[in-house]
Amino acid sequence: MEVQKSITMKDVARVAGVSVGTVSRVINNESGIKESTLQKVHAAIKELNYIPDVYARGMKKNRTETVALIIPTVWHPFFGEFAFHVEVELSKRNYKLLLCNISGPKREMDYLTMLQQNKVDGIIAITYSPIDDYLSSNIPFVSIDRTYENKEIACVSSDNQAGAELAADILIERGGSQFAFIGGHNKTINETKKRRIYFEKRIREAGYPCYILDLEEPYDDFTEQVEEFLKTHPQIDAIFTINDFAALDTLSILEKLGRRVPEDVQVVGYDGVQMAEERKIFLSTIRQPLEEMAKEAVACLVDIIEKKERPLQTILPISYVEGKTTKRSK
Amino acid sequence: MEVQKSITMKDVARVAGVSVGTVSRVINNESGIKESTLQKVHAAIKELNYIPDVYARGMKKNRTETVALIIPTVWHPFFGEFAFHVEVELSKRNYKLLLCNISGPKREMDYLTMLQQNKVDGIIAITYSPIDDYLSSNIPFVSIDRTYENKEIACVSSDNQAGAELAADILIERGGSQFAFIGGHNKTINETKKRRIYFEKRIREAGYPCYILDLEEPYDDFTEQVEEFLKTHPQIDAIFTINDFAALDTLSILEKLGRRVPEDVQVVGYDGVQMAEERKIFLSTIRQPLEEMAKEAVACLVDIIEKKERPLQTILPISYVEGKTTKRSK
């Protein structure tokens, strides 16, 4: 589904046996078109593998003023907060938000198809599904925390390297001596992998051991593996996890094993999830600047829609949130 | 903005000095209409207070297949879970979800206007804003937990009376003797007020005292008032709260006051919030059947859109979730 620059609306009109104006009306999803005409045009579009040129499209006035947000699930405090800020930012610019919870790769495709058919003006996506083949460069698509190989796709993320290094520095400063990283990863190229890489690097450079539990997704026995890992390495006293939920799971296992937090083992998570705007959780964690990420993603997407120049990658600063799972600073 | 049955598209066409077909195209938001024509038609619509007849509209084929969900904020485990299920249900029926976090009454109005202009096919709303005057009967609008006076607006809720009575029964059965309700309310007619009414009734009928802290919204000193209330009535040993967040706040105050939970004081919340699908919280609570409520709201809305008969109010059963803030059953 790469953009076929040589195929134009004229070609579609010729193959369908209709006027260019009719093709345009079909592509713009206008009403009042005969079912038989619709079918002919759609057949021609499919036959030619025609994709409306996004640059040409940007010149048109009849935008939908609708942006799709693709996230794994809105029933999650990280994605829920992100969706909240994205909707607020879009509203300020008179865009509406279409929400899409992913239940399979087909779902992303539905929205990419809507984008190609001009039914949405752009997409902001947090997804680790293998959709690379269906993306083309420079489309109004902003990716969060993930880059795509050989594709010029805008990406907004928090500074995962700085976050991982800060977690290491905090745990060293609070007296850790036997460190561990607990998390998981998948096969896509994504920014979150830096959390393990730069934590481990920082710890080893400081002369400490760093035990690693880095499972490949999908896994459904996470807590069992964490328990086994912590039993195998009972000396571990300072843990950094890939995200806050992994930290909460780790805390449950530590409680089960009779280890006190933070006295025996300190734990730092990543994300900074809050159940709701006014409800901080008790975890010490690296907080991603979700409001700023949402603002940047929306600003970036709107610039692409409006054909303005944008840097391809934006990295935003993280911060440390002091909770109850680390010792007080000396 | 009541439906004016006597005003038709013909009247709008006459006042605007255009054809009925043009009025129809404007109402259906079609493209390619001259700006001056648009202005004339909109002025006529406004002058006549014309609202497209929802029954007539339902006969048309060019639906947007889009439904707006209006909630206070998606960054909240209750609304986030509800939004998740609503989107999944709508997807099954090939509808898309437009998400709207409310920041003021103007926001609901935006979506009501979109509904009137056929830019969305229907609305599902959780809102306590004073929008009564802007609703008309029988529009494709499904309200959650709230009914509207003198308007035939479909409402889906959980069984608040049964939930309140179950909370009372549980706390009595687990040995409570000095009961309290802690919560807040606002001036709209809504189902959640039943939580206090039927809890208090059940407790008193069983012959026990029931202390009440029922603040009127908006309030910003909730925790201070709870602290004062609990200090004034130190004998309280069994508390039911209006929702889970009020329960969490109450637990913080009890900890501050040195009261042990559940040994000294038992607490039961309402909602059954979970940070995410797989993450239960530690609170004993009355859980609303959010997935079923979402399914019912979507089914109800689609029936209204498709002109099928629906009961005006649907009440779904609640359940008790055993957490760590109540004593074990005897």
JSON list of C-alpha atoms in Angstrom, two decimals, chain A residues 28 30-32 62 66 72-77 79-81 83-85 87-88 91 95-102 107 110-111 114 244-246 248-249 252 255 273-279 281 287 324, chain B residues 28 30-32 62 66 72-77 79-81 83-85 87-88 91 95-102 107 110-111 114 244-246 248-249 252 255 273-279 281 287 324:
[
{"chain": "A", "resi": 28, "resn": "ASN", "atom": "CA", "xyz": [-14.51, 12.33, -0.36]},
{"chain": "A", "resi": 30, "resn": "GLU", "atom": "CA", "xyz": [-20.05, 12.47, -0.48]},
{"chain": "A", "resi": 31, "resn": "SER", "atom": "CA", "xyz": [-23.62, 11.35, -0.46]},
{"chain": "A", "resi": 32, "resn": "GLY", "atom": "CA", "xyz": [-26.04, 10.85, -3.32]},
{"chain": "A", "resi": 62, "resn": "ASN", "atom": "CA", "xyz": [-13.25, 19.84, 3.30]},
{"chain": "A", "resi": 66, "resn": "THR", "atom": "CA", "xyz": [-11.30, 14.43, 12.99]},
{"chain": "A", "resi": 72, "resn": "PRO", "atom": "CA", "xyz": [-3.91, -0.53, 23.26]},
{"chain": "A", "resi": 73, "resn": "THR", "atom": "CA", "xyz": [-6.78, 0.24, 25.66]},
{"chain": "A", "resi": 74, "resn": "VAL", "atom": "CA", "xyz": [-8.23, 3.38, 27.20]},
{"chain": "A", "resi": 75, "resn": "TRP", "atom": "CA", "xyz": [-8.92, 1.34, 30.36]},
{"chain": "A", "resi": 76, "resn": "HIS", "atom": "CA", "xyz": [-5.40, 1.90, 31.64]},
{"chain": "A", "resi": 77, "resn": "PRO", "atom": "CA", "xyz": [-4.19, 4.94, 33.56]},
{"chain": "A", "resi": 79, "resn": "PHE", "atom": "CA", "xyz": [-3.27, 5.46, 27.98]},
{"chain": "A", "resi": 80, "resn": "GLY", "atom": "CA", "xyz": [-6.31, 7.01, 29.64]},
{"chain": "A", "resi": 81, "resn": "GLU", "atom": "CA", "xyz": [-4.31, 10.03, 30.73]},
{"chain": "A", "resi": 83, "resn": "ALA", "atom": "CA", "xyz": [-6.15, 10.08, 25.59]},
{"chain": "A", "resi": 84, "resn": "PHE", "atom": "CA", "xyz": [-7.49, 12.73, 27.97]},
{"chain": "A", "resi": 85, "resn": "HIS", "atom": "CA", "xyz": [-4.75, 15.23, 27.09]},
{"chain": "A", "resi": 87, "resn": "GLU", "atom": "CA", "xyz": [-8.66, 15.13, 23.32]},
{"chain": "A", "resi": 88, "resn": "VAL", "atom": "CA", "xyz": [-8.24, 18.40, 25.21]},
{"chain": "A", "resi": 91, "resn": "SER", "atom": "CA", "xyz": [-10.52, 20.38, 21.06]},
{"chain": "A", "resi": 95, "resn": "TYR", "atom": "CA", "xyz": [-10.57, 18.77, 15.98]},
{"chain": "A", "resi": 96, "resn": "LYS", "atom": "CA", "xyz": [-12.64, 15.84, 17.22]},
{"chain": "A", "resi": 97, "resn": "LEU", "atom": "CA", "xyz": [-11.12, 12.64, 18.55]},
{"chain": "A", "resi": 98, "resn": "LEU", "atom": "CA", "xyz": [-12.05, 9.18, 17.28]},
{"chain": "A", "resi": 99, "resn": "LEU", "atom": "CA", "xyz": [-11.00, 6.65, 19.88]},
{"chain": "A", "resi": 100, "resn": "CYS", "atom": "CA", "xyz": [-9.72, 3.22, 18.89]},
{"chain": "A", "resi": 101, "resn": "ASN", "atom": "CA", "xyz": [-8.79, 0.50, 21.39]},
{"chain": "A", "resi": 102, "resn": "ILE", "atom": "CA", "xyz": [-6.73, -2.11, 19.59]},
{"chain": "A", "resi": 107, "resn": "ARG", "atom": "CA", "xyz": [-8.04, -2.41, 13.91]},
{"chain": "A", "resi": 110, "resn": "ASP", "atom": "CA", "xyz": [-9.27, 0.06, 9.61]},
{"chain": "A", "resi": 111, "resn": "TYR", "atom": "CA", "xyz": [-8.04, 3.48, 10.64]},
{"chain": "A", "resi": 114, "resn": "MET", "atom": "CA", "xyz": [-10.02, 5.65, 6.85]},
{"chain": "A", "resi": 244, "resn": "ASP", "atom": "CA", "xyz": [4.67, 0.89, 36.77]},
{"chain": "A", "resi": 245, "resn": "PHE", "atom": "CA", "xyz": [2.47, -2.18, 36.42]},
{"chain": "A", "resi": 246, "resn": "ALA", "atom": "CA", "xyz": [5.58, -4.40, 36.36]},
{"chain": "A", "resi": 248, "resn": "LEU", "atom": "CA", "xyz": [3.29, -3.24, 41.21]},
{"chain": "A", "resi": 249, "resn": "ASP", "atom": "CA", "xyz": [3.56, -6.94, 40.27]},
{"chain": "A", "resi": 252, "resn": "SER", "atom": "CA", "xyz": [3.31, -8.14, 45.30]},
{"chain": "A", "resi": 255, "resn": "GLU", "atom": "CA", "xyz": [5.49, -9.01, 49.87]},
{"chain": "A", "resi": 273, "resn": "VAL", "atom": "CA", "xyz": [0.61, 6.36, 36.30]},
{"chain": "A", "resi": 274, "resn": "GLN", "atom": "CA", "xyz": [-2.15, 7.93, 38.36]},
{"chain": "A", "resi": 275, "resn": "MET", "atom": "CA", "xyz": [-5.61, 6.41, 38.71]},
{"chain": "A", "resi": 276, "resn": "ALA", "atom": "CA", "xyz": [-7.02, 9.84, 37.95]},
{"chain": "A", "resi": 277, "resn": "GLU", "atom": "CA", "xyz": [-5.86, 13.43, 37.74]},
{"chain": "A", "resi": 278, "resn": "GLU", "atom": "CA", "xyz": [-5.83, 13.99, 41.50]},
{"chain": "A", "resi": 279, "resn": "ARG", "atom": "CA", "xyz": [-4.74, 10.52, 42.63]},
{"chain": "A", "resi": 281, "resn": "ILE", "atom": "CA", "xyz": [0.00, 6.22, 43.59]},
{"chain": "A", "resi": 287, "resn": "ARG", "atom": "CA", "xyz": [7.17, 10.02, 35.21]},
{"chain": "A", "resi": 324, "resn": "LYS", "atom": "CA", "xyz": [7.13, 5.13, 49.25]},
{"chain": "B", "resi": 28, "resn": "ASN", "atom": "CA", "xyz": [-26.31, 16.83, 5.75]},
{"chain": "B", "resi": 30, "resn": "GLU", "atom": "CA", "xyz": [-22.27, 18.01, 2.14]},
{"chain": "B", "resi": 31, "resn": "SER", "atom": "CA", "xyz": [-19.37, 19.74, 0.48]},
{"chain": "B", "resi": 32, "resn": "GLY", "atom": "CA", "xyz": [-19.31, 22.13, -2.45]},
{"chain": "B", "resi": 62, "resn": "ASN", "atom": "CA", "xyz": [-26.03, 8.49, 4.83]},
{"chain": "B", "resi": 66, "resn": "THR", "atom": "CA", "xyz": [-20.30, 7.85, 14.50]},
{"chain": "B", "resi": 72, "resn": "PRO", "atom": "CA", "xyz": [-16.42, 13.95, 32.72]},
{"chain": "B", "resi": 73, "resn": "THR", "atom": "CA", "xyz": [-12.90, 12.65, 31.95]},
{"chain": "B", "resi": 74, "resn": "VAL", "atom": "CA", "xyz": [-11.47, 9.51, 30.40]},
{"chain": "B", "resi": 75, "resn": "TRP", "atom": "CA", "xyz": [-8.55, 9.80, 32.85]},
{"chain": "B", "resi": 76, "resn": "HIS", "atom": "CA", "xyz": [-10.48, 7.97, 35.55]},
{"chain": "B", "resi": 77, "resn": "PRO", "atom": "CA", "xyz": [-10.79, 4.21, 35.96]},
{"chain": "B", "resi": 79, "resn": "PHE", "atom": "CA", "xyz": [-15.11, 6.40, 32.93]},
{"chain": "B", "resi": 80, "resn": "GLY", "atom": "CA", "xyz": [-12.08, 4.86, 31.24]},
{"chain": "B", "resi": 81, "resn": "GLU", "atom": "CA", "xyz": [-13.48, 1.37, 31.65]},
{"chain": "B", "resi": 83, "resn": "ALA", "atom": "CA", "xyz": [-15.35, 4.24, 27.40]},
{"chain": "B", "resi": 84, "resn": "PHE", "atom": "CA", "xyz": [-13.36, 1.09, 26.66]},
{"chain": "B", "resi": 85, "resn": "HIS", "atom": "CA", "xyz": [-16.46, -1.11, 26.62]},
{"chain": "B", "resi": 87, "resn": "GLU", "atom": "CA", "xyz": [-15.89, 1.62, 21.96]},
{"chain": "B", "resi": 88, "resn": "VAL", "atom": "CA", "xyz": [-15.65, -2.18, 21.73]},
{"chain": "B", "resi": 91, "resn": "SER", "atom": "CA", "xyz": [-16.95, -1.34, 16.83]},
{"chain": "B", "resi": 95, "resn": "TYR", "atom": "CA", "xyz": [-19.80, 2.55, 14.58]},
{"chain": "B", "resi": 96, "resn": "LYS", "atom": "CA", "xyz": [-16.88, 4.82, 15.45]},
{"chain": "B", "resi": 97, "resn": "LEU", "atom": "CA", "xyz": [-16.57, 6.57, 18.80]},
{"chain": "B", "resi": 98, "resn": "LEU", "atom": "CA", "xyz": [-16.01, 10.30, 19.18]},
{"chain": "B", "resi": 99, "resn": "LEU", "atom": "CA", "xyz": [-14.64, 10.95, 22.66]},
{"chain": "B", "resi": 100, "resn": "CYS", "atom": "CA", "xyz": [-15.56, 14.08, 24.60]},
{"chain": "B", "resi": 101, "resn": "ASN", "atom": "CA", "xyz": [-14.15, 14.97, 28.03]},
{"chain": "B", "resi": 102, "resn": "ILE", "atom": "CA", "xyz": [-16.32, 17.66, 29.55]},
{"chain": "B", "resi": 107, "resn": "ARG", "atom": "CA", "xyz": [-18.84, 21.01, 25.45]},
{"chain": "B", "resi": 110, "resn": "ASP", "atom": "CA", "xyz": [-21.12, 21.25, 20.87]},
{"chain": "B", "resi": 111, "resn": "TYR", "atom": "CA", "xyz": [-22.06, 17.62, 20.58]},
{"chain": "B", "resi": 114, "resn": "MET", "atom": "CA", "xyz": [-23.41, 18.06, 16.00]},
{"chain": "B", "resi": 244, "resn": "ASP", "atom": "CA", "xyz": [-14.62, 4.29, 45.47]},
{"chain": "B", "resi": 245, "resn": "PHE", "atom": "CA", "xyz": [-12.58, 7.48, 45.41]},
{"chain": "B", "resi": 246, "resn": "ALA", "atom": "CA", "xyz": [-14.52, 8.78, 48.45]},
{"chain": "B", "resi": 248, "resn": "LEU", "atom": "CA", "xyz": [-9.99, 5.83, 49.31]},
{"chain": "B", "resi": 249, "resn": "ASP", "atom": "CA", "xyz": [-10.04, 9.34, 50.78]},
{"chain": "B", "resi": 252, "resn": "SER", "atom": "CA", "xyz": [-6.44, 7.89, 54.20]},
{"chain": "B", "resi": 255, "resn": "GLU", "atom": "CA", "xyz": [-5.04, 5.90, 58.72]},
{"chain": "B", "resi": 273, "resn": "VAL", "atom": "CA", "xyz": [-12.96, 0.73, 39.90]},
{"chain": "B", "resi": 274, "resn": "GLN", "atom": "CA", "xyz": [-9.91, -1.09, 38.60]},
{"chain": "B", "resi": 275, "resn": "MET", "atom": "CA", "xyz": [-6.79, 0.71, 37.37]},
{"chain": "B", "resi": 276, "resn": "ALA", "atom": "CA", "xyz": [-6.88, -1.55, 34.32]},
{"chain": "B", "resi": 277, "resn": "GLU", "atom": "CA", "xyz": [-8.59, -4.70, 33.14]},
{"chain": "B", "resi": 278, "resn": "GLU", "atom": "CA", "xyz": [-6.33, -7.07, 35.11]},
{"chain": "B", "resi": 279, "resn": "ARG", "atom": "CA", "xyz": [-5.76, -4.91, 38.18]},
{"chain": "B", "resi": 281, "resn": "ILE", "atom": "CA", "xyz": [-7.88, -2.70, 43.91]},
{"chain": "B", "resi": 287, "resn": "ARG", "atom": "CA", "xyz": [-19.29, -3.11, 41.56]},
{"chain": "B", "resi": 324, "resn": "LYS", "atom": "CA", "xyz": [-9.46, -6.02, 52.31]}
]
